[in-house]
CSV table of C-alpha atoms (C1' of nucleotides) in Angstrom, one decimal:
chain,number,residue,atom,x,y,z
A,1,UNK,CA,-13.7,32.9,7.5
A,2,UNK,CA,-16.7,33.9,5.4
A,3,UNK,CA,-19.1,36.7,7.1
A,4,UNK,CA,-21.7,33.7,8.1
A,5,UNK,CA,-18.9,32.0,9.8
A,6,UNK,CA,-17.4,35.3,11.6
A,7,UNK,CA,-20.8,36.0,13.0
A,8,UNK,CA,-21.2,32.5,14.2
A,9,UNK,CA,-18.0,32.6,15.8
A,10,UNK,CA,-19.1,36.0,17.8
A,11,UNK,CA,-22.9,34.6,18.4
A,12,UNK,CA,-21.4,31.5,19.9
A,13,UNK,CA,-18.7,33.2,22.0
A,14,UNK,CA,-20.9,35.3,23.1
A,15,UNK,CA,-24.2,33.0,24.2
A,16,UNK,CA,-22.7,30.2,23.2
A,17,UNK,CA,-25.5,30.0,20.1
A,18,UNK,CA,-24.6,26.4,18.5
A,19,UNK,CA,-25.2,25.3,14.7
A,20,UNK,CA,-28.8,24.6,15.7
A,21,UNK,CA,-29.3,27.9,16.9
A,22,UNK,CA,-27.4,29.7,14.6
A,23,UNK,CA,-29.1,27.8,11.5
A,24,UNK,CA,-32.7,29.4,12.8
A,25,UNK,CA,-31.6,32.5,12.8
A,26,UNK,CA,-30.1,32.7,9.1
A,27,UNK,CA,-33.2,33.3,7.0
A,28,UNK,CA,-33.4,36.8,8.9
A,29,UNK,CA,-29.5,38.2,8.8
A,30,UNK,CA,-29.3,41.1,6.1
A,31,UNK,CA,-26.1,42.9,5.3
A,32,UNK,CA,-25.4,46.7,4.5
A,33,UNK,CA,-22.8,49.0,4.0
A,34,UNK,CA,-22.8,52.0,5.4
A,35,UNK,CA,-20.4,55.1,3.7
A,36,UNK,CA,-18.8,57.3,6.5
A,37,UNK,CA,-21.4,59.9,8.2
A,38,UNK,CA,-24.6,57.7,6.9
A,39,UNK,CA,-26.7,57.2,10.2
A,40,UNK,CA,-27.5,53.7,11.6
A,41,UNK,CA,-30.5,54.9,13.4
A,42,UNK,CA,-31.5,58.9,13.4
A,43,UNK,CA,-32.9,60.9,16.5
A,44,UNK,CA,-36.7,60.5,17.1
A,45,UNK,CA,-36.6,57.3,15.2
A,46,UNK,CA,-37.5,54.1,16.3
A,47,UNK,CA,-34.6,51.5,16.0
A,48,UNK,CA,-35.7,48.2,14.6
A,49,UNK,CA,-32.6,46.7,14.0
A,50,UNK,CA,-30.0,44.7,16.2
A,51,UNK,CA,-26.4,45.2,14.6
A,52,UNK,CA,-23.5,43.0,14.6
A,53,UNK,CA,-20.2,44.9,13.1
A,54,UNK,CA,-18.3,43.3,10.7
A,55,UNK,CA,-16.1,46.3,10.0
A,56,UNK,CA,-16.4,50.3,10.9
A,57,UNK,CA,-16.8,52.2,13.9
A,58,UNK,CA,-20.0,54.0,15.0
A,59,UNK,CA,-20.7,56.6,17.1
A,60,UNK,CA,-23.6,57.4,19.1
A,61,UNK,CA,-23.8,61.0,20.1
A,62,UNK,CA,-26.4,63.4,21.7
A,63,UNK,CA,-27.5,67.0,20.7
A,64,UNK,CA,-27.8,69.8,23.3
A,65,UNK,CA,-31.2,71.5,22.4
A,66,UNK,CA,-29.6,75.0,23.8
A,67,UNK,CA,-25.3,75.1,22.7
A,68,UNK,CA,-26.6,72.6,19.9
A,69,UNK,CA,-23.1,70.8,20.8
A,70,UNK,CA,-23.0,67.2,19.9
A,71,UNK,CA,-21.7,64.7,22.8
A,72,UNK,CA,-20.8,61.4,21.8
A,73,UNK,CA,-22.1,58.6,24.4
A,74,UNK,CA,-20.5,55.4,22.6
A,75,UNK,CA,-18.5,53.8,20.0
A,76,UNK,CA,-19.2,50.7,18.9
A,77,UNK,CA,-16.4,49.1,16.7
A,78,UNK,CA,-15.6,45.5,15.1
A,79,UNK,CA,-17.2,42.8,16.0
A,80,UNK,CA,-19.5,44.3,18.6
A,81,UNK,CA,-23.3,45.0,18.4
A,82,UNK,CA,-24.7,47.9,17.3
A,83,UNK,CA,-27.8,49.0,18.4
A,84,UNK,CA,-29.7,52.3,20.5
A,85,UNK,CA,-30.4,49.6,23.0
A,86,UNK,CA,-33.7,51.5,24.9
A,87,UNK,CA,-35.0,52.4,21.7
A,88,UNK,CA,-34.8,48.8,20.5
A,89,UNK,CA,-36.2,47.2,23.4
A,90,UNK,CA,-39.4,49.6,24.2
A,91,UNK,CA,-39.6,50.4,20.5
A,92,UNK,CA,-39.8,54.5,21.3
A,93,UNK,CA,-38.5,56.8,19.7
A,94,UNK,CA,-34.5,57.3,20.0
A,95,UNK,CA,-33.1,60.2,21.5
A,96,UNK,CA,-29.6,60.0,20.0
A,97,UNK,CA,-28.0,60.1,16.6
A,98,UNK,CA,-26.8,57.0,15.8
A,99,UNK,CA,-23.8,57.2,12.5
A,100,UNK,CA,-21.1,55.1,10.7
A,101,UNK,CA,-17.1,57.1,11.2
A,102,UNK,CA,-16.1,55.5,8.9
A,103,UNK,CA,-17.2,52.8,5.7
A,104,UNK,CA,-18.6,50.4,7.7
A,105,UNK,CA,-20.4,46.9,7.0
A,106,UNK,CA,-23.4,45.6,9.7
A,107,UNK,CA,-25.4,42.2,9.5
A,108,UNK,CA,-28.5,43.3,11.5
A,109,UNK,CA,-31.7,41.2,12.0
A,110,UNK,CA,-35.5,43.3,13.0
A,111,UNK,CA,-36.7,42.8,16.3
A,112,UNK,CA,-39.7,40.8,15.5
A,113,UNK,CA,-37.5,38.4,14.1
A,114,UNK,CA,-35.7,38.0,17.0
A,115,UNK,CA,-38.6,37.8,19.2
A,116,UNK,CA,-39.5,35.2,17.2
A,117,UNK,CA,-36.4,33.6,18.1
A,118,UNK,CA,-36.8,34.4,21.4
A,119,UNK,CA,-39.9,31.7,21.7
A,120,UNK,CA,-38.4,29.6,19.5
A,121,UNK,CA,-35.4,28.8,21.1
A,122,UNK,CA,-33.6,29.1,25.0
A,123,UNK,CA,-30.6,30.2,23.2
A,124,UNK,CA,-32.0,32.7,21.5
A,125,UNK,CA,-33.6,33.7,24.6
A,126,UNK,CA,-30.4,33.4,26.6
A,127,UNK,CA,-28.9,35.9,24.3
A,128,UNK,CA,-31.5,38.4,24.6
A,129,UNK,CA,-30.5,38.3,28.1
A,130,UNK,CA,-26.9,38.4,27.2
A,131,UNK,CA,-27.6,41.8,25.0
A,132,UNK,CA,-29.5,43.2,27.8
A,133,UNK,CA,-26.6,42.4,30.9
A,134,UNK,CA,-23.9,44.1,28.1
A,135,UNK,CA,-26.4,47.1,27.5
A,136,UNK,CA,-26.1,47.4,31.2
A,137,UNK,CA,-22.8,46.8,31.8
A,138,UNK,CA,-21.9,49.8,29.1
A,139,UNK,CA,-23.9,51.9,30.5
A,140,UNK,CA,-23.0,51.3,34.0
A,141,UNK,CA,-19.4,51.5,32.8
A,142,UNK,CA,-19.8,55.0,31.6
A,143,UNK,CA,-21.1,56.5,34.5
A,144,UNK,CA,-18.8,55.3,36.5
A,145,UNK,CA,-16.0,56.4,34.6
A,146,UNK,CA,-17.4,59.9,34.6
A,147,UNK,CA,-18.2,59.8,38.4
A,148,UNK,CA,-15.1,58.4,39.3
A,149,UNK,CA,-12.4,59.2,37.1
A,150,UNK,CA,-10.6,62.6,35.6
A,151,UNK,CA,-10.9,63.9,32.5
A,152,UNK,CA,-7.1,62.9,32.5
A,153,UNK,CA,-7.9,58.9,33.5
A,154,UNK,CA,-10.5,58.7,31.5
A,155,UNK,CA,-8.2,59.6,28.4
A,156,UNK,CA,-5.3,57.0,29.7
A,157,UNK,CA,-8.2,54.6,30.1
A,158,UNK,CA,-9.4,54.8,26.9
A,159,UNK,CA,-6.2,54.6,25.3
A,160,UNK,CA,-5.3,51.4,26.8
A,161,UNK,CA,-8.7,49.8,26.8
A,162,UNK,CA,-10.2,50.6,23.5
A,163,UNK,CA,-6.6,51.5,21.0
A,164,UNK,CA,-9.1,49.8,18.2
A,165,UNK,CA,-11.7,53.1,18.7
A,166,UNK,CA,-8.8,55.6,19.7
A,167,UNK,CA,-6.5,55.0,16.6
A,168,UNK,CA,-9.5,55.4,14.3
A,169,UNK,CA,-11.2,58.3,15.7
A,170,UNK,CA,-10.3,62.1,15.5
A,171,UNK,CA,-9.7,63.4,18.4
A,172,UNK,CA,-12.6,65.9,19.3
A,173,UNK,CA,-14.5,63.2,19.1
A,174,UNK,CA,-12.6,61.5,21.9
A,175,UNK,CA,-13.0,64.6,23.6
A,176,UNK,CA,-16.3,64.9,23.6
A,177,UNK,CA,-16.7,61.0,24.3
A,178,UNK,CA,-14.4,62.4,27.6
A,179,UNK,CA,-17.0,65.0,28.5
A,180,UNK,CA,-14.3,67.9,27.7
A,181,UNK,CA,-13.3,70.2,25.1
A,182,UNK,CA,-11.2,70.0,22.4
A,183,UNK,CA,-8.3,72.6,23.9
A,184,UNK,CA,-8.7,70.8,27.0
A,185,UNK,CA,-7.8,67.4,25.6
A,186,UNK,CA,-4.7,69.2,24.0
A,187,UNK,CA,-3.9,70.2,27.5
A,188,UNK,CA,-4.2,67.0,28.8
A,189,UNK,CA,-2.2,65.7,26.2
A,190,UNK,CA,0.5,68.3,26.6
A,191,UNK,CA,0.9,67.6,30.4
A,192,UNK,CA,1.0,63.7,30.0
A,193,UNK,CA,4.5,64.6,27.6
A,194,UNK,CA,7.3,63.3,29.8
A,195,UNK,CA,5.2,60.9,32.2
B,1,UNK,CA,-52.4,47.6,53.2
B,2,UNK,CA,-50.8,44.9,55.3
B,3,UNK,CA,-46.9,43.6,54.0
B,4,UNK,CA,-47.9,41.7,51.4
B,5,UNK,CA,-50.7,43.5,49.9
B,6,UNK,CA,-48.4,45.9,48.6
B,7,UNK,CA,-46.1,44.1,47.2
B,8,UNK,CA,-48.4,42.3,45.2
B,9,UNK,CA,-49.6,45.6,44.5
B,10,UNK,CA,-46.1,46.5,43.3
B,11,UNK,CA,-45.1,43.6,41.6
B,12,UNK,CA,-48.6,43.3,39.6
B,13,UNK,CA,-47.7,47.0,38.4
B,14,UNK,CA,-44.7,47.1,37.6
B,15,UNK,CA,-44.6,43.3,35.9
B,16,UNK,CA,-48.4,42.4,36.3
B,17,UNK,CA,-47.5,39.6,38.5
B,18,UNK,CA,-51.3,38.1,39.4
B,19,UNK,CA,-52.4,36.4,42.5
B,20,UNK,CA,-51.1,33.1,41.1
B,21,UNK,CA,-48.0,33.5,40.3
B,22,UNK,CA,-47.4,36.0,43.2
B,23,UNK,CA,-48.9,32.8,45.7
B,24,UNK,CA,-45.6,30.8,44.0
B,25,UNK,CA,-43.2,33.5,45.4
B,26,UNK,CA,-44.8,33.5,48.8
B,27,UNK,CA,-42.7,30.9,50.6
B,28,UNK,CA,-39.5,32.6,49.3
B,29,UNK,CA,-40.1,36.3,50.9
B,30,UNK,CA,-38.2,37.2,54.3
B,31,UNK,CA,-38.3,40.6,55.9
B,32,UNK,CA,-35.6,42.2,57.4
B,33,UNK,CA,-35.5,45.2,59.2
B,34,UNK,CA,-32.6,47.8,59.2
B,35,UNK,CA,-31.4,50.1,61.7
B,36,UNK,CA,-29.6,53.7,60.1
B,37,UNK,CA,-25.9,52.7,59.1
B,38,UNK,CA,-26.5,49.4,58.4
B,39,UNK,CA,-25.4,47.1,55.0
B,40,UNK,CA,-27.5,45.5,52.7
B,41,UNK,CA,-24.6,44.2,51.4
B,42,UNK,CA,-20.8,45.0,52.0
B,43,UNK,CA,-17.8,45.6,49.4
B,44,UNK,CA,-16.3,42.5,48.4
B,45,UNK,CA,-19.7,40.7,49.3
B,46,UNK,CA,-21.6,38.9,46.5
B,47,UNK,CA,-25.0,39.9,46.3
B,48,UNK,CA,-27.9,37.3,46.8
B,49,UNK,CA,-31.1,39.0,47.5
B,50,UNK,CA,-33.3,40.9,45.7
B,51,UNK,CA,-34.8,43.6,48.1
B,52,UNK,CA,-38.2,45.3,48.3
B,53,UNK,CA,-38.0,48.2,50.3
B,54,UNK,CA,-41.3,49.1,52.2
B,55,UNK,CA,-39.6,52.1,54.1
B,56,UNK,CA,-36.7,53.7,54.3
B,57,UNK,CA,-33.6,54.9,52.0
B,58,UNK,CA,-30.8,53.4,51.1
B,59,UNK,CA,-27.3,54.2,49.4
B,60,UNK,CA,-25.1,52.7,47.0
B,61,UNK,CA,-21.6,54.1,47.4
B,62,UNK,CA,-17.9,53.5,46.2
B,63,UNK,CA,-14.9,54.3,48.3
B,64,UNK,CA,-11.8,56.2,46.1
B,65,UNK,CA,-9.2,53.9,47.1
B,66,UNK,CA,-6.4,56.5,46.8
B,67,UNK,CA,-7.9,59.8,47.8
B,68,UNK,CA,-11.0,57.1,50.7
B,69,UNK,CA,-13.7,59.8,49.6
B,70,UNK,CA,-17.2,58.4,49.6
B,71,UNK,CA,-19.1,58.3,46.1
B,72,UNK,CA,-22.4,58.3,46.1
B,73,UNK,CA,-23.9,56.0,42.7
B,74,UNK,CA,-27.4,55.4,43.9
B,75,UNK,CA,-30.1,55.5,46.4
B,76,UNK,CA,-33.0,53.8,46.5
B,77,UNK,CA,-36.3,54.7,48.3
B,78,UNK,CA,-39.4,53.2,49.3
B,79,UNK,CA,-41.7,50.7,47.0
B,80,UNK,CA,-38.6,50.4,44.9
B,81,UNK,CA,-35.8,47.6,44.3
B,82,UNK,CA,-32.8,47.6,46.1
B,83,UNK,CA,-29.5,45.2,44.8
B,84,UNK,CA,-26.4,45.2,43.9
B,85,UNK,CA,-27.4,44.8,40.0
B,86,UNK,CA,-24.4,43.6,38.8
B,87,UNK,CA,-23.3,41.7,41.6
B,88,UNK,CA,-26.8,39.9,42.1
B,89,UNK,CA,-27.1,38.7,37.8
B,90,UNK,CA,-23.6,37.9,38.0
B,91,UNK,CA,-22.3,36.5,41.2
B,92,UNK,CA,-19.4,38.3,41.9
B,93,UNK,CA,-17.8,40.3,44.1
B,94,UNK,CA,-19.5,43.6,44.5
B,95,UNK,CA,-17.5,47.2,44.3
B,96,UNK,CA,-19.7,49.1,46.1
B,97,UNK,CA,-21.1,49.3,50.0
B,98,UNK,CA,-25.2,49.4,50.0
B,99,UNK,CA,-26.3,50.6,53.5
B,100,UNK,CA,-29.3,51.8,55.1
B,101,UNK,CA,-30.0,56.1,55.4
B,102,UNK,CA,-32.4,55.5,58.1
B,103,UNK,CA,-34.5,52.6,59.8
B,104,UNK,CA,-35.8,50.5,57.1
B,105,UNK,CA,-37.7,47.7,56.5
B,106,UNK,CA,-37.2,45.3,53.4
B,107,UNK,CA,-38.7,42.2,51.6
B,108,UNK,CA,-36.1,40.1,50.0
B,109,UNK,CA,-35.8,36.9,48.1
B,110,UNK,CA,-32.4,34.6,48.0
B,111,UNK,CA,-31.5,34.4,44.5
B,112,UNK,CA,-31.8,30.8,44.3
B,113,UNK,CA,-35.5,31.3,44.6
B,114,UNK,CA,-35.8,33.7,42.0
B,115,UNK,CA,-34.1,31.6,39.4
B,116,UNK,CA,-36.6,28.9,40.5
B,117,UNK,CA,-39.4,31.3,40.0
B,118,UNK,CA,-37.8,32.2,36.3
B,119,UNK,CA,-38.5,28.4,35.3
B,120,UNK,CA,-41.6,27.9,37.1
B,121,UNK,CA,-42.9,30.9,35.4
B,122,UNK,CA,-43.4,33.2,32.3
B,123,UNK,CA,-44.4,36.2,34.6
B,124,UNK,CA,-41.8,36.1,36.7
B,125,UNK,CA,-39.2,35.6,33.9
B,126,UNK,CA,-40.6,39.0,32.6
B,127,UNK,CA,-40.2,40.2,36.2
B,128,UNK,CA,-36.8,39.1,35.4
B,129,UNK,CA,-36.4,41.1,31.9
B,130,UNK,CA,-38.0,44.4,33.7
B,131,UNK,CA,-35.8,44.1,36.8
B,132,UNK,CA,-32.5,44.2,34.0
B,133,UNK,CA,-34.3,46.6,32.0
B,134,UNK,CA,-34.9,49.0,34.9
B,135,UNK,CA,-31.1,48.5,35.8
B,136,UNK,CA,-30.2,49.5,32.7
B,137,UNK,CA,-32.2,52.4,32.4
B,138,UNK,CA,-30.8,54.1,36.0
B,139,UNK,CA,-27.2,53.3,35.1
B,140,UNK,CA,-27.9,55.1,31.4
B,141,UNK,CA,-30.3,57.5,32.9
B,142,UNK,CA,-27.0,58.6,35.4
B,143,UNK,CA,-24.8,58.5,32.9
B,144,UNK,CA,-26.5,60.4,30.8
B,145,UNK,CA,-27.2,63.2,33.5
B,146,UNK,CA,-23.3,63.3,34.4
B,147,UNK,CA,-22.8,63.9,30.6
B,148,UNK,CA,-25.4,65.8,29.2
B,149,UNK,CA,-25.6,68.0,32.6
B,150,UNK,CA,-24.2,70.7,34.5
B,151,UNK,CA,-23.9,69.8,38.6
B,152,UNK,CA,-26.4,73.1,39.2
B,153,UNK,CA,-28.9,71.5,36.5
B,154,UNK,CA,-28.6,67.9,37.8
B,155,UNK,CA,-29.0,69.6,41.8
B,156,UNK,CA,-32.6,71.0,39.9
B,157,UNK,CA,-33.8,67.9,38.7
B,158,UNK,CA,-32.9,65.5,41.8
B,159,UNK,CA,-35.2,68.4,43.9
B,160,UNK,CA,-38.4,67.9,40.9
B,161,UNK,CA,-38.0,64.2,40.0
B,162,UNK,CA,-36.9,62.3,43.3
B,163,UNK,CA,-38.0,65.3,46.6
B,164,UNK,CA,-38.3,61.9,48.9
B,165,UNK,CA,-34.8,61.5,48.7
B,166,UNK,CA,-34.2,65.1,48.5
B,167,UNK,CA,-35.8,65.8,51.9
B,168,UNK,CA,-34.6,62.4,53.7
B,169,UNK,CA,-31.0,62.6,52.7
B,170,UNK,CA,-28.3,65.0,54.5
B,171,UNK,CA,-26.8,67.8,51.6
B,172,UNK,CA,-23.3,66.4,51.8
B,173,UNK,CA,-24.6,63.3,50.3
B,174,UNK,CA,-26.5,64.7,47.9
B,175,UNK,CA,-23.4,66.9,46.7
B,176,UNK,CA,-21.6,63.4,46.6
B,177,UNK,CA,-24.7,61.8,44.1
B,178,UNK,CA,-24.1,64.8,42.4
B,179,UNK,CA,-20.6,64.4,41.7
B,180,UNK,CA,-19.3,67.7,43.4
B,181,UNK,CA,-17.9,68.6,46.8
B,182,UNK,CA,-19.9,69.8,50.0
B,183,UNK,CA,-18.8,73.8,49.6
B,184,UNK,CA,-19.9,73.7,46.2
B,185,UNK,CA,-23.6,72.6,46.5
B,186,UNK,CA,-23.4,75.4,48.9
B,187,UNK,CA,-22.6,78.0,46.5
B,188,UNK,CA,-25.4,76.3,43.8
B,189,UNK,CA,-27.8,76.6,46.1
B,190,UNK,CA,-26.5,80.9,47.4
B,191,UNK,CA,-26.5,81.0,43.5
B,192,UNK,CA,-30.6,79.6,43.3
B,193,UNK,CA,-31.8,82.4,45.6
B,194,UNK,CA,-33.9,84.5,44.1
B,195,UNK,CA,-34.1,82.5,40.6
C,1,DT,C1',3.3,69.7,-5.7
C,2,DG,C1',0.5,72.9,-4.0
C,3,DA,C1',-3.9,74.2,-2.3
C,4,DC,C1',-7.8,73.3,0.3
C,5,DG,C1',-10.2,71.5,4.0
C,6,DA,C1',-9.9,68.9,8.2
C,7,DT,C1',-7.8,68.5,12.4
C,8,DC,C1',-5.0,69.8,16.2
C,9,DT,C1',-2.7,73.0,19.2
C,10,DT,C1',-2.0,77.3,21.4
C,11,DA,C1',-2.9,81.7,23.7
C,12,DA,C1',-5.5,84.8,26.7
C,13,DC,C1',-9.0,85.2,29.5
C,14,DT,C1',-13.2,83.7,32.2
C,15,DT,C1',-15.6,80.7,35.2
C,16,DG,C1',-16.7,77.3,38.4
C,17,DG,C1',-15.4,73.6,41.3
C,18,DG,C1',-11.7,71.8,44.7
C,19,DT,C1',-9.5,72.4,49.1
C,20,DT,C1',-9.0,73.6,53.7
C,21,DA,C1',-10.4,75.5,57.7
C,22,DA,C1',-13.3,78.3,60.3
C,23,DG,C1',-17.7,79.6,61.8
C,24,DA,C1',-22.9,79.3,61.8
C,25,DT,C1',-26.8,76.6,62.2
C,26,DT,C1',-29.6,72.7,63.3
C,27,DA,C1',-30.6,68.3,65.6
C,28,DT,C1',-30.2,65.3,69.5
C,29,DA,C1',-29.4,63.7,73.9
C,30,DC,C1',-29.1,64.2,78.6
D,1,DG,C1',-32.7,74.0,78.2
D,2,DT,C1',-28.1,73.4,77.5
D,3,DA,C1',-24.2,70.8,75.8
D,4,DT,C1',-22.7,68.2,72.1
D,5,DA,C1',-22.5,66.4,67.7
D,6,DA,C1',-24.0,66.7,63.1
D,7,DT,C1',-24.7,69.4,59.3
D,8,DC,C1',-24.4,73.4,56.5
D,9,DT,C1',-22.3,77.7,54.9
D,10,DT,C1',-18.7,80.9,54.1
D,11,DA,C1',-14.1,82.6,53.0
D,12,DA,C1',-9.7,82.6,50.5
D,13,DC,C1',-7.0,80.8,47.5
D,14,DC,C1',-5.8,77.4,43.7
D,15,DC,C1',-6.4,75.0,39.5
D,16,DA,C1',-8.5,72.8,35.6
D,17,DA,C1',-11.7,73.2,32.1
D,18,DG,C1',-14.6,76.5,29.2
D,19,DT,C1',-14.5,79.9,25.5
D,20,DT,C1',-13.0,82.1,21.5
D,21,DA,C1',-10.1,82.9,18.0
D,22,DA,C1',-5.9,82.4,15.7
D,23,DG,C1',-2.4,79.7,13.9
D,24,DA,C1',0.0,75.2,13.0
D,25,DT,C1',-0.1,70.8,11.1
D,26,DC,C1',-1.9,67.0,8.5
D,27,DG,C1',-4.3,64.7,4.5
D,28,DT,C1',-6.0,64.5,0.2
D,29,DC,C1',-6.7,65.1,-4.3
D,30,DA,C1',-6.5,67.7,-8.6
DNA sequence: TGACGATCTTAACTTGGGTTAAGATTATAC
DNA sequence: GTATAATCTTAACCCAAGTTAAGATCGTCA
């Protein structure tokens, strides 16, 4: 499949966009590449851009003003959207750091071209509602992992849910997706030998 | 203010709903009232009704299944939504009880009737985009408090940003929001004297 | 291959929350 | 107003994660 066809293929899975749809939107698709550690979106900027992956994984992270410790919120890998979601849809400025872990390659389209698609077409409109349920659902997702599993599930879960982000990502990064340190994941680690 | 006075009033600011549009949603409102320890809606329940609460507090809470401790994900409070997001968009199951902290009384429409409302209506299918968008923004807004953090910070903040739950809402409930045990709010709050 | 930087683990110690059960305080009902 | 239940605090002990720094391992590239 050519990169066109790929993101057809995810559009349509997703909100079931049809050739129609998906012929609209062409004109306003744009590719780049991104080198590891070049930043989709940086903090206090306002992100204009909804991403769709076609290869890479991104990391969203968070700097303490105080410990100045980065904490990573979410990965986004292959095939899925890329985007600082409240950033995009208020059009504030973004609170997070938003940066390729690898070489990575994004279509993205600007949000006033897919507003434009939003009046243009239900589809289009459909999937805006589509982006927004995910947004939630991620979000959601998080905080309940943090309020109701362990460090320790949360590691197992991760593992077995996402192996595409934990076999491409170093580990303090997982850790600090986890919400623990570094010598604490090596704990965890260390305990799970045997079980 | 009678009833329906203010919701119009809320619904005109926080989607400026106007006096026509809120006429087409007339027919669909029902009020309920609830005593304390009752269930907007039950685990396992789908959701089908968007509530307005004009008083009282409510709590959103999962049950451990190994451990059957109570967690605390949200409450809600007066002049505000209250629905099982997730549930209520799409039409599942839900994971969580929703019951009543106190006597309450609520406005609510049958989903059915809001979808009705989304095609009759370009105001209320914003009313639609700003309930997800609000959804998303307390499910990232909790996540992001769980992550970024620490329980004795997050005890500070619920006391300055939401004091009517604050002061309607028994400690060892809080201390469940807050994702630590009873004993240990305890000791935040020894800690706090004197700071 | 060997040297450097990146990553991961380990150790030793500190800190704060979990657990359990008892006791103090507050609210509520009779 | 007193009894009773609900709520809140305290104590004692345990355990997991934080912190810091050192050392082991892995990757990469000249």
């Amino acid at each position: 499949m050519n990169e066109n066809q790929i993101l057809h293929y995810a559009l349509n899975s997703f909100a079931g966009i049809d050739p129609a749809a998906f012929e609209l939107s062409l004109p306003y698709w744009q590719k780049r590449q991104y080198g590891k550690g070049e930043f989709y979106n940086e903090y206090k900027n306002v992100c204009k851009y909804l991403g769709f992956i076609l290869d890479g994984v991104f990391r969203t992270y968070y700097i303490d003003d105080v410990t100045a410790d980065e904490k990573n919120v979410f990965f986004f890998s292959k095939n899925q959207v890329v985007v600082a979601y409240k950033s995009f849809v208020t059009q504030t400025p973004c609170n997070y750091y938003t940066e390729s872990m690898t070489d990575a390659t994004v279509l993205y389209i600007h949000i006033n071209h897919l507003t434009q698609l939003y009046q243009q077409s239900h589809q289009w409109e459909r999937f805006g509602r589509l982006v927004a349920e995910t947004a939630f659902d991620l979000a959601m997702t998080r905080a309940e992992d943090l309020m109701f599993l362990s460090p320790e599930q949360r590691y197992l879960d991760l593992i077995q849910k996402h192996p595409d982000i934990f076999n491409n990502v170093p580990l303090y990064h997982i850790a600090s997706y986890l919400g623990i340190q570094a010598p604490s994941l090596s704990r965890i680690r260390k305990r799970m030998i045997g079980k």
